[in-house]
Coordinates of C-alpha atoms in Angstrom, one line a residue:
Chain A
M228 CA -40.2 -2.3 26.8
T229 CA -38.9 -1.9 30.3
E230 CA -40.7 -4.8 31.5
G231 CA -39.2 -8.2 31.8
R232 CA -35.9 -7.0 31.0
T233 CA -32.9 -8.5 32.8
E234 CA -29.0 -7.6 33.2
E235 CA -28.3 -10.6 30.9
V236 CA -30.5 -9.5 28.1
I237 CA -29.3 -6.0 28.1
K238 CA -25.8 -7.4 27.7
E239 CA -26.8 -9.6 25.1
K240 CA -28.4 -6.9 22.9
L241 CA -25.4 -4.4 23.3
E242 CA -23.0 -7.5 22.5
G243 CA -25.0 -8.3 19.5
R244 CA -24.7 -4.6 18.4
F245 CA -21.2 -3.5 19.3
G246 CA -19.7 -7.2 19.6
T247 CA -16.1 -6.9 20.8
N248 CA -15.9 -3.4 21.4
L249 CA -17.6 -4.0 24.8
S250 CA -15.3 -5.6 27.4
N251 CA -14.9 -6.4 31.3
W252 CA -18.6 -6.9 31.7
T253 CA -19.8 -6.8 35.4
I254 CA -23.3 -7.6 36.6
Q255 CA -22.7 -6.5 40.2
R256 CA -26.1 -7.4 41.5
K257 CA -29.8 -6.8 40.4
G258 CA -30.0 -3.5 38.2
R259 CA -26.4 -2.7 38.4
L260 CA -24.6 -3.4 35.2
Y261 CA -20.9 -2.2 34.3
V262 CA -19.3 -2.2 30.9
E263 CA -16.1 -0.8 29.3
L264 CA -15.9 0.3 25.9
P265 CA -13.5 2.6 23.9
R266 CA -14.3 6.3 23.6
E267 CA -14.7 6.0 19.5
V268 CA -17.9 4.1 20.1
L269 CA -19.4 6.0 23.1
V270 CA -21.7 8.1 21.5
E271 CA -23.2 5.3 19.3
V272 CA -23.6 3.2 22.4
V273 CA -25.4 5.7 24.5
Q274 CA -27.8 6.6 21.5
F275 CA -28.6 2.7 20.9
A276 CA -29.2 2.4 24.5
K277 CA -31.6 5.4 25.0
E278 CA -33.3 4.8 21.4
E279 CA -33.3 0.9 21.6
L280 CA -33.1 -0.4 25.2
G281 CA -35.4 2.5 26.7
F282 CA -32.3 3.9 28.8
D283 CA -33.9 7.2 28.6
H284 CA -32.5 9.0 31.6
L285 CA -28.9 10.1 32.3
S286 CA -28.3 10.2 35.8
T287 CA -24.8 11.7 35.6
I288 CA -21.4 11.5 34.5
T289 CA -18.5 10.7 36.8
G290 CA -14.9 11.3 36.0
L291 CA -11.9 10.3 37.8
D292 CA -8.4 10.6 37.2
A293 CA -6.7 7.0 37.2
G294 CA -3.2 7.7 37.1
E295 CA -2.3 7.1 33.3
H296 CA -5.9 7.9 32.2
L297 CA -9.1 9.6 33.0
E298 CA -11.9 7.4 33.6
L299 CA -15.6 8.4 32.6
I300 CA -18.6 6.5 33.8
Y301 CA -21.6 7.4 32.1
H302 CA -24.8 6.4 34.3
L303 CA -27.6 5.7 32.3
F304 CA -31.0 4.7 33.8
A305 CA -34.2 2.7 32.8
K306 CA -36.8 1.3 35.2
G307 CA -35.0 -1.0 37.6
M308 CA -31.4 -0.7 35.9
L309 CA -28.6 1.5 36.0
L310 CA -26.4 0.9 33.0
N311 CA -22.6 2.2 33.6
L312 CA -20.8 2.7 30.7
K313 CA -17.0 3.3 31.3
T314 CA -14.6 4.7 29.1
K315 CA -10.8 5.7 29.2
L316 CA -9.3 8.9 27.7
P317 CA -5.6 9.1 27.6
L318 CA -3.8 12.3 29.6
S319 CA -2.1 13.1 26.4
D320 CA -5.3 13.4 24.6
P321 CA -8.1 13.5 26.8
K322 CA -10.7 14.0 24.1
V323 CA -14.4 12.7 24.1
K324 CA -17.5 13.5 21.9
T325 CA -20.6 15.3 23.7
I326 CA -23.6 13.6 24.1
T327 CA -25.6 16.9 24.4
Q328 CA -27.6 16.2 21.3
L329 CA -29.0 13.0 23.0
F330 CA -29.4 14.4 26.6
P331 CA -29.4 18.0 26.7
G332 CA -29.4 17.9 30.4
A333 CA -25.7 16.5 30.0
E334 CA -24.3 20.1 29.4
P335 CA -23.4 20.5 33.3
Y336 CA -21.9 17.1 33.7
E337 CA -19.7 17.5 30.5
R338 CA -18.7 21.2 31.7
E339 CA -17.9 19.5 35.0
L340 CA -15.5 16.9 33.2
E341 CA -13.7 19.8 31.6
D342 CA -13.4 22.0 34.8
M343 CA -12.6 19.7 37.4
L344 CA -10.3 16.9 35.3
G345 CA -9.5 18.9 32.2
A346 CA -11.2 16.5 29.7
T347 CA -12.0 17.9 26.5
V348 CA -15.7 17.4 25.4
E349 CA -15.7 18.1 21.8
G350 CA -19.3 19.7 20.3
L351 CA -20.3 21.2 23.8
P352 CA -22.0 24.3 23.0
P353 CA -19.9 27.4 24.0
G354 CA -20.9 28.7 27.4
R355 CA -19.4 29.6 30.9
H356 CA -17.3 27.6 33.2
Y357 CA -19.2 25.1 35.8
P358 CA -18.4 24.5 38.6
L359 CA -15.3 26.7 38.8
P360 CA -15.3 30.4 38.8
E361 CA -14.5 32.6 35.5
D362 CA -10.8 33.4 37.1
F363 CA -9.9 30.3 38.1
P364 CA -6.0 29.8 37.0
P365 CA -6.3 27.9 33.5
G366 CA -5.1 24.5 33.1
Q367 CA -5.5 23.5 36.6
H368 CA -8.1 20.8 37.4
P369 CA -8.9 20.0 41.1
L370 CA -9.9 16.5 40.7
R371 CA -6.6 15.6 39.2
K372 CA -4.8 13.6 41.9
G373 CA -2.0 15.9 42.0
W374 CA -3.7 19.0 42.2
K375 CA -3.4 20.9 45.9
V376 CA -5.3 23.9 46.9
S377 CA -2.0 25.9 47.2
D378 CA -1.8 25.5 43.4
A379 CA -4.6 27.8 42.8
Y380 CA -4.8 29.8 46.1
P381 CA -1.3 30.0 47.4
Q382 CA -1.9 32.6 49.6
E383 CA -4.5 30.6 51.4
V384 CA -1.9 27.7 52.7
Chain B
M24 CA -40.1 47.1 22.3
S25 CA -36.6 46.8 23.0
K26 CA -35.1 44.0 24.8
I27 CA -33.2 44.4 28.2
T28 CA -31.1 41.9 29.9
I29 CA -31.0 42.0 33.5
P30 CA -29.1 39.9 36.1
L31 CA -30.8 38.2 39.1
G32 CA -28.3 37.1 41.2
P33 CA -26.0 35.5 42.5
Q34 CA -26.7 37.3 45.7
H35 CA -30.3 38.8 45.8
P36 CA -33.1 39.2 48.3
A37 CA -35.5 36.8 46.4
L38 CA -33.9 33.3 46.9
K39 CA -31.7 32.2 49.7
E40 CA -29.0 30.6 47.6
P41 CA -26.5 31.8 45.5
G42 CA -27.4 31.4 41.8
N43 CA -27.3 33.6 38.8
F44 CA -30.0 33.8 36.1
M45 CA -29.5 36.3 33.3
L46 CA -32.9 37.2 32.0
V47 CA -33.7 38.9 28.5
L48 CA -37.1 40.9 28.9
E49 CA -39.3 42.5 26.7
G50 CA -41.1 44.7 28.9
E51 CA -42.3 42.3 32.0
Q52 CA -42.2 39.3 29.7
I53 CA -39.0 36.9 29.6
V54 CA -37.9 36.1 26.3
G55 CA -34.9 34.4 27.2
A56 CA -33.1 33.0 30.3
T57 CA -29.4 31.5 31.2
V58 CA -28.3 29.9 34.3
R59 CA -25.0 30.3 35.8
L60 CA -24.0 28.1 39.1
G61 CA -21.2 27.0 41.0
Y62 CA -21.1 29.6 43.6
N63 CA -21.5 27.4 46.2
H64 CA -18.9 24.9 45.1
R65 CA -17.0 23.6 48.1
G66 CA -14.7 20.7 46.9
I67 CA -16.4 18.2 48.9
E68 CA -15.6 15.6 46.4
K69 CA -11.9 16.4 46.4
A70 CA -11.9 16.6 50.2
C71 CA -13.6 13.3 50.6
E72 CA -10.5 11.5 48.8
D73 CA -8.3 12.8 51.8
R74 CA -10.7 11.4 54.6
S75 CA -11.4 8.2 55.8
F76 CA -14.9 6.4 55.1
I77 CA -16.2 7.5 58.7
Q78 CA -14.9 10.9 58.4
N79 CA -16.5 11.4 55.1
L80 CA -20.1 10.5 56.5
Y81 CA -19.9 13.7 58.2
L82 CA -18.6 15.7 55.4
I83 CA -21.1 14.2 53.0
E84 CA -24.0 14.9 55.3
R85 CA -22.9 18.6 55.1
V86 CA -23.6 18.5 51.0
C87 CA -26.9 19.8 52.2
G88 CA -28.7 20.8 55.4
I89 CA -32.1 20.0 54.3
C90 CA -31.7 16.3 52.8
S91 CA -28.7 15.5 55.0
H92 CA -29.9 11.9 55.8
S93 CA -30.6 11.3 51.7
H94 CA -26.9 12.1 51.1
T95 CA -25.2 9.8 53.9
T96 CA -27.9 7.0 52.8
C97 CA -26.7 7.1 49.4
F98 CA -23.1 7.4 50.1
C99 CA -23.3 4.4 52.6
M100 CA -25.4 2.3 49.7
A101 CA -22.4 3.0 47.3
T102 CA -19.9 2.2 49.6
E103 CA -21.8 -0.8 51.2
D104 CA -22.0 -2.2 47.5
A105 CA -18.4 -1.4 46.6
A106 CA -17.5 -3.6 49.8
K107 CA -20.3 -6.2 49.7
I108 CA -21.6 -5.5 53.1
E109 CA -25.1 -6.6 53.9
V110 CA -26.9 -4.2 56.2
P111 CA -29.3 -5.7 58.6
K112 CA -33.2 -5.5 57.8
R113 CA -33.7 -3.4 61.0
A114 CA -31.1 -0.8 60.2
Q115 CA -32.7 -0.4 56.6
A116 CA -36.1 0.3 58.0
I117 CA -34.8 2.8 60.3
R118 CA -33.0 4.4 57.2
V119 CA -36.4 4.4 55.3
L120 CA -38.1 5.9 58.5
V121 CA -35.7 8.9 58.8
G122 CA -35.8 9.2 55.0
E123 CA -39.4 9.7 55.1
L124 CA -39.8 11.9 58.1
E125 CA -37.1 14.1 56.5
R126 CA -39.1 14.3 53.2
V127 CA -42.0 15.3 55.5
H128 CA -40.0 18.1 57.0
S129 CA -38.4 19.2 53.4
H130 CA -42.1 19.3 51.7
L131 CA -43.3 21.3 54.6
L132 CA -40.4 23.6 54.5
W133 CA -41.0 23.9 50.6
L134 CA -44.7 24.7 50.9
G135 CA -43.7 27.3 53.4
V136 CA -41.4 28.9 51.0
A137 CA -43.8 28.8 48.1
G138 CA -46.3 30.6 50.2
H139 CA -43.8 33.3 51.0
E140 CA -42.9 33.5 47.5
I141 CA -46.2 34.4 46.4
G142 CA -47.0 36.7 49.1
F143 CA -48.9 34.4 51.3
D144 CA -47.3 34.7 54.4
T145 CA -49.7 33.0 56.5
L146 CA -49.2 29.9 54.8
F147 CA -45.6 30.1 55.3
M148 CA -46.2 30.7 59.2
Y149 CA -48.8 27.8 59.0
A150 CA -46.3 25.4 57.3
W151 CA -43.2 26.1 59.3
K152 CA -45.1 25.9 62.6
D153 CA -46.3 22.3 61.7
R154 CA -43.0 21.4 60.4
E155 CA -41.9 21.5 64.4
Q156 CA -43.5 18.3 64.8
V157 CA -41.6 16.6 62.6
L158 CA -38.3 17.9 63.4
D159 CA -39.2 17.3 67.1
C160 CA -39.4 13.7 65.8
L161 CA -36.3 13.9 64.2
E162 CA -34.4 15.3 67.2
M163 CA -36.2 12.9 69.4
I164 CA -34.4 10.1 67.2
S165 CA -31.1 11.6 66.4
G166 CA -30.5 14.3 69.0
N167 CA -30.2 17.1 66.4
R168 CA -33.0 18.8 63.9
V169 CA -31.0 18.5 60.5
H170 CA -27.8 16.9 60.7
Y171 CA -28.9 13.4 62.1
A172 CA -25.8 11.6 61.6
L173 CA -28.0 8.5 61.8
N174 CA -26.1 6.5 59.2
T175 CA -22.9 4.7 59.3
I176 CA -21.1 2.1 57.0
G177 CA -23.1 -0.9 57.7
G178 CA -26.1 0.1 59.5
V179 CA -27.4 3.0 61.5
R180 CA -26.0 4.5 64.8
R181 CA -29.3 4.7 66.9
D182 CA -32.0 2.4 67.6
I183 CA -35.9 3.2 67.7
T184 CA -37.3 2.5 71.3
L185 CA -41.3 1.8 71.6
E186 CA -41.7 5.5 73.5
Q187 CA -40.4 7.0 70.4
K188 CA -42.5 5.1 68.0
A189 CA -45.7 5.9 70.0
E190 CA -44.7 9.7 69.9
I191 CA -43.9 9.5 66.2
L192 CA -47.1 8.1 65.2
K193 CA -49.0 10.4 67.7
R194 CA -47.4 13.3 65.8
M195 CA -48.0 11.8 62.2
D196 CA -51.8 12.1 63.2
I197 CA -51.8 15.8 63.8
L198 CA -49.6 16.4 60.6
E199 CA -51.9 14.4 58.6
E200 CA -55.0 16.5 59.9
R201 CA -53.3 19.6 58.9
T202 CA -52.0 18.2 55.5
Q203 CA -55.7 17.6 54.7
Y204 CA -56.2 21.3 55.5
Y205 CA -53.2 22.3 53.0
I206 CA -54.6 20.0 50.3
Q207 CA -58.0 22.0 50.4
L208 CA -56.0 25.2 50.7
A209 CA -53.6 24.4 47.5
T210 CA -56.7 23.2 45.6
Q211 CA -59.1 25.6 46.4
E212 CA -57.6 28.9 47.7
P213 CA -58.1 31.5 45.0
T214 CA -54.3 33.5 45.7
V215 CA -52.9 30.1 45.4
L216 CA -54.7 29.0 42.3
A217 CA -54.0 32.7 40.7
R218 CA -50.4 32.6 41.3
A219 CA -49.6 29.0 40.6
R220 CA -51.7 28.0 37.6
G221 CA -50.1 28.1 34.4
V222 CA -47.0 29.5 35.6
G223 CA -43.7 28.2 35.0
H224 CA -45.0 25.5 32.5
L225 CA -42.8 22.2 31.7
P226 CA -44.3 20.0 29.1
T227 CA -43.8 16.3 29.7
E228 CA -41.8 15.8 26.7
E229 CA -39.3 18.8 27.7
A230 CA -39.1 17.5 31.2
K231 CA -37.9 13.9 30.0
K232 CA -35.7 15.4 27.4
R233 CA -33.9 17.8 30.1
G234 CA -33.6 15.1 32.7
A235 CA -36.0 16.7 35.2
V236 CA -36.0 14.5 38.6
G237 CA -38.2 14.4 41.7
P238 CA -41.7 16.4 42.1
T239 CA -40.5 18.8 39.4
A240 CA -40.5 15.6 37.0
R241 CA -43.5 14.2 38.7
A242 CA -45.5 17.4 38.2
S243 CA -44.9 17.1 34.4
N244 CA -46.4 13.7 34.6
V245 CA -43.1 11.8 34.4
P246 CA -43.8 9.1 36.9
F247 CA -40.1 9.0 37.9
D248 CA -39.4 7.9 41.6
V249 CA -36.2 5.9 42.4
R250 CA -38.3 4.6 45.3
K251 CA -40.4 2.6 42.6
D252 CA -37.9 2.4 39.7
D253 CA -34.9 1.1 41.3
P254 CA -36.1 0.1 44.9
Y255 CA -33.5 0.4 47.4
L256 CA -33.6 -0.7 51.4
I257 CA -37.1 -1.9 52.1
Y258 CA -39.1 0.3 49.6
N259 CA -40.2 -2.8 47.7
E260 CA -41.7 -4.1 50.5
L261 CA -43.9 -1.3 51.4
D262 CA -46.9 0.1 49.8
F263 CA -46.9 3.7 48.5
K264 CA -48.3 5.5 45.4
V265 CA -46.3 7.5 42.9
I266 CA -48.0 11.2 42.9
T267 CA -47.9 12.7 39.6
S268 CA -49.9 15.7 38.1
D269 CA -50.7 16.4 34.6
S270 CA -50.7 20.4 35.1
C271 CA -47.1 20.6 34.5
D272 CA -46.9 23.8 36.2
V273 CA -46.0 25.2 39.7
F274 CA -49.8 24.3 40.7
G275 CA -48.8 20.7 39.8
R276 CA -45.7 20.7 41.6
L277 CA -47.6 22.2 44.7
V278 CA -50.3 19.4 44.4
V279 CA -47.6 16.6 43.8
R280 CA -45.9 17.8 47.0
V281 CA -48.8 18.1 49.5
F282 CA -50.1 14.4 48.4
E283 CA -46.8 13.2 48.6
L284 CA -46.6 14.1 52.3
L285 CA -49.7 11.8 52.9
E286 CA -47.6 9.1 51.2
S287 CA -44.7 9.6 53.5
F288 CA -47.2 9.2 56.7
K289 CA -48.3 6.2 55.3
L290 CA -44.8 4.8 54.6
I291 CA -43.7 5.9 58.4
R292 CA -46.7 4.3 59.9
Q293 CA -45.7 1.0 58.0
V294 CA -42.6 1.0 59.3
L295 CA -42.9 1.7 62.6
N296 CA -45.5 -0.9 62.7
N297 CA -43.4 -3.6 61.2
L298 CA -40.2 -2.7 62.7
P299 CA -38.1 -5.7 62.0
E300 CA -36.1 -7.3 65.2
G301 CA -32.2 -7.5 65.0
P302 CA -29.1 -5.9 65.3
I303 CA -29.0 -2.3 63.8
S304 CA -25.5 -2.6 62.2
V305 CA -22.8 -4.9 61.3
K306 CA -19.3 -4.5 62.1
V307 CA -17.1 -3.0 59.2
P308 CA -13.3 -2.8 59.0
R309 CA -11.8 0.4 58.6
K310 CA -10.0 -0.6 55.3
L311 CA -12.5 -1.6 52.6
P312 CA -11.5 -3.9 49.8
A313 CA -11.4 -2.5 46.2
G314 CA -14.4 -2.1 44.4
E315 CA -17.1 0.3 43.1
G316 CA -20.7 1.0 43.9
V317 CA -23.6 3.5 42.9
G318 CA -25.8 4.6 45.6
H319 CA -29.2 5.5 44.0
Y320 CA -31.8 7.3 46.1
E321 CA -35.2 9.5 45.9
A322 CA -34.4 12.5 48.1
P323 CA -37.1 15.1 48.7
R324 CA -36.0 17.0 45.7
G325 CA -35.6 14.0 43.6
E326 CA -33.0 11.4 42.3
D327 CA -29.9 11.6 44.1
I328 CA -26.6 9.5 42.9
H329 CA -23.5 8.8 44.4
Y330 CA -20.4 6.9 42.8
V331 CA -17.6 5.5 45.2
R332 CA -14.8 3.5 44.3
T333 CA -13.0 2.2 47.0
N334 CA -9.0 0.8 46.5
G335 CA -8.3 -1.3 49.8
T336 CA -7.5 1.6 51.7
E337 CA -9.5 3.6 54.5
K338 CA -9.9 6.4 52.3
P339 CA -12.1 6.2 48.9
E340 CA -10.1 6.6 45.5
R341 CA -13.3 8.5 44.4
V342 CA -16.6 9.8 45.5
K343 CA -18.7 11.5 43.1
V344 CA -22.1 13.2 44.1
R345 CA -24.9 14.4 42.0
A346 CA -27.7 16.1 43.9
P347 CA -31.3 16.4 42.3
T348 CA -31.2 20.2 41.9
L349 CA -28.2 20.0 39.3
A350 CA -30.5 17.9 37.2
N351 CA -33.5 20.2 37.4
F352 CA -31.7 23.2 36.7
S353 CA -31.5 22.5 32.9
S354 CA -35.5 22.8 33.2
I355 CA -35.5 26.2 34.7
A356 CA -34.3 28.3 31.8
Y357 CA -37.1 26.8 29.9
M358 CA -39.8 27.3 32.5
L359 CA -38.8 31.0 33.0
E360 CA -39.0 31.7 29.2
G361 CA -42.3 33.4 28.3
G362 CA -43.1 33.8 31.7
Y363 CA -43.5 37.3 33.7
L364 CA -40.6 38.8 35.6
A365 CA -42.6 38.8 38.7
D366 CA -43.2 35.1 38.7
V367 CA -39.2 34.3 38.5
P368 CA -39.1 33.7 42.5
I369 CA -42.0 31.2 42.5
V370 CA -40.9 29.5 39.5
I371 CA -37.1 29.0 40.9
A372 CA -38.4 27.8 44.4
A373 CA -40.6 25.7 42.6
I374 CA -38.1 23.2 42.0
D375 CA -37.1 23.5 45.6
P376 CA -33.6 24.7 45.5
C377 CA -31.6 23.5 48.6
F378 CA -30.8 25.8 51.4
S379 CA -29.9 25.2 55.0
C380 CA -31.6 26.4 58.2
T381 CA -30.5 25.5 61.7
D382 CA -31.6 28.9 63.5
R383 CA -32.9 28.3 66.9
A384 CA -32.1 28.6 70.6
L385 CA -29.7 25.9 72.1
S386 CA -29.3 24.0 75.2
I387 CA -25.8 22.8 75.8
S388 CA -24.9 20.3 78.4
T389 CA -21.5 18.8 79.4
S390 CA -20.7 15.8 81.7
T391 CA -18.4 18.0 83.9
E392 CA -20.5 20.9 84.8
G393 CA -23.9 19.8 84.5
G394 CA -25.2 22.0 82.0
Y395 CA -27.0 25.4 81.3
S396 CA -29.4 26.4 78.8
L397 CA -30.2 29.8 76.8
S398 CA -33.5 31.2 76.7
W399 CA -34.5 33.3 73.5
E400 CA -34.3 36.3 76.0
D401 CA -30.6 35.3 76.9
L402 CA -29.5 34.6 73.3
R403 CA -30.9 38.1 72.1
K404 CA -28.9 39.9 74.8
M405 CA -25.9 37.9 74.0
G406 CA -25.9 38.8 70.4
I407 CA -26.5 42.6 71.5
E408 CA -23.5 42.4 73.6
F409 CA -21.7 41.0 70.8
Y410 CA -22.3 43.5 68.2
R411 CA -21.8 46.3 70.8
S412 CA -18.3 45.1 71.7
R413 CA -17.7 45.3 67.9
G414 CA -18.9 48.9 67.9
L415 CA -22.4 48.4 66.7
D416 CA -25.3 49.2 69.3
F417 CA -28.7 47.3 68.3
S418 CA -30.3 47.8 71.9
R419 CA -32.2 50.8 70.6
I420 CA -33.7 49.1 67.7
A421 CA -33.7 45.5 69.1
K422 CA -36.2 46.2 71.5

């Protein structure tokens, strides 16, 4: 399944299944594929990539504060290829569905999105914070661009 | 029998890094385990956004003391992808060379720690004594034992001389002989077998499902190695094997690491004997054009991944680091369940969670004063004096 696969073939298969939902394709170089998609189809695309295209390893999830929205990048890996799925969450409603049913190892990555960026991951099993401490001021998310250390620890600055 | 929950950590004498494990015990047997991390969160990703790319190199290097070169290489590769920078062949080869030397030092360090955790301290002493050979090589190349500061955006900062090449090759021969002894020991010594076989079981399916990486995955017969599966630098031109084991336990993790040492020696010899000629770096502007890149690297502990987004300024927009240990922690809870309390330290240590070691006597030289050096004796006296001036007298017990 993993042999003879090129970036173009992966692109074609994903487009064949999800069509116009996918946009802004970038084939940066061999083995580096980027694509944007709406959050509504995210879980479906991840499942398709895992089950049909052989992307059976989730390397990590990157989150970043892009000003008007949060951007999430799901880095899926199959032999020789990193598929980077990008999705945007509006700041007013930063919700996304969990993918832990597909990749149980995603749990710490998703908790990190909640703690560090203030995204809401729906369906994440109840558990403790990661990586922030339990007594961290609620509603503060260090990786938001406007956040400063003094917001959480005024005595230290 | 009634169940009892005991916390192990965050601070505890069995392991050197803060992590909390809630263990549900029935007698001596573990029936449930949860892992809690985050005690070492230092905000490095946030700090990266406030620093220039060059400053970030030194910050990223300090993500980890043991695999410092892994993190900077990964960060450099991501940044170079984002800014479309072509790194000279010789620089790529030197990155591989130091990366493999680092793997040797890290695996030997682990072997010592594993020996210590199973109460086999002679193995710990042997492995760490041999590790000095490779640390001396790294010091000779970079001037330092753990933070080599070798990478820069666009290449490496130091070249390899012919004398260094000869010295490294000589020491690799010594280490190869010692490794043969460790292989014999790991596969035949009754104490090691008794403590490692069947302990911390992680079946292949479970390792895949939980996203295990590095020697932890390979010991569960998942042949995942970024050097082969997503070749970076010059790995696709080098000849080496991916070592796996189907025993799926601590024994397998031990076997994989000792055999990987042999592969690393092979790689080091290949790189040194075929070192391409040419420059070791290209000039890179301070401000990098907007773009994004993913660095993908096989660190001694497994897959390391960095994401870097540039925005046209001299500082990155976002740097994301996912070190291999985080990917492996999901497997730990599984490995602990059903095992025994006494095996907890070795099971946790067997994924090789990362910790820093830089403890040694040092020699300081400045261009104006000519320099001075501290012997171990002097350093000890200095320590005793330091504490005495603060009201603690160790002079009687520290004889």
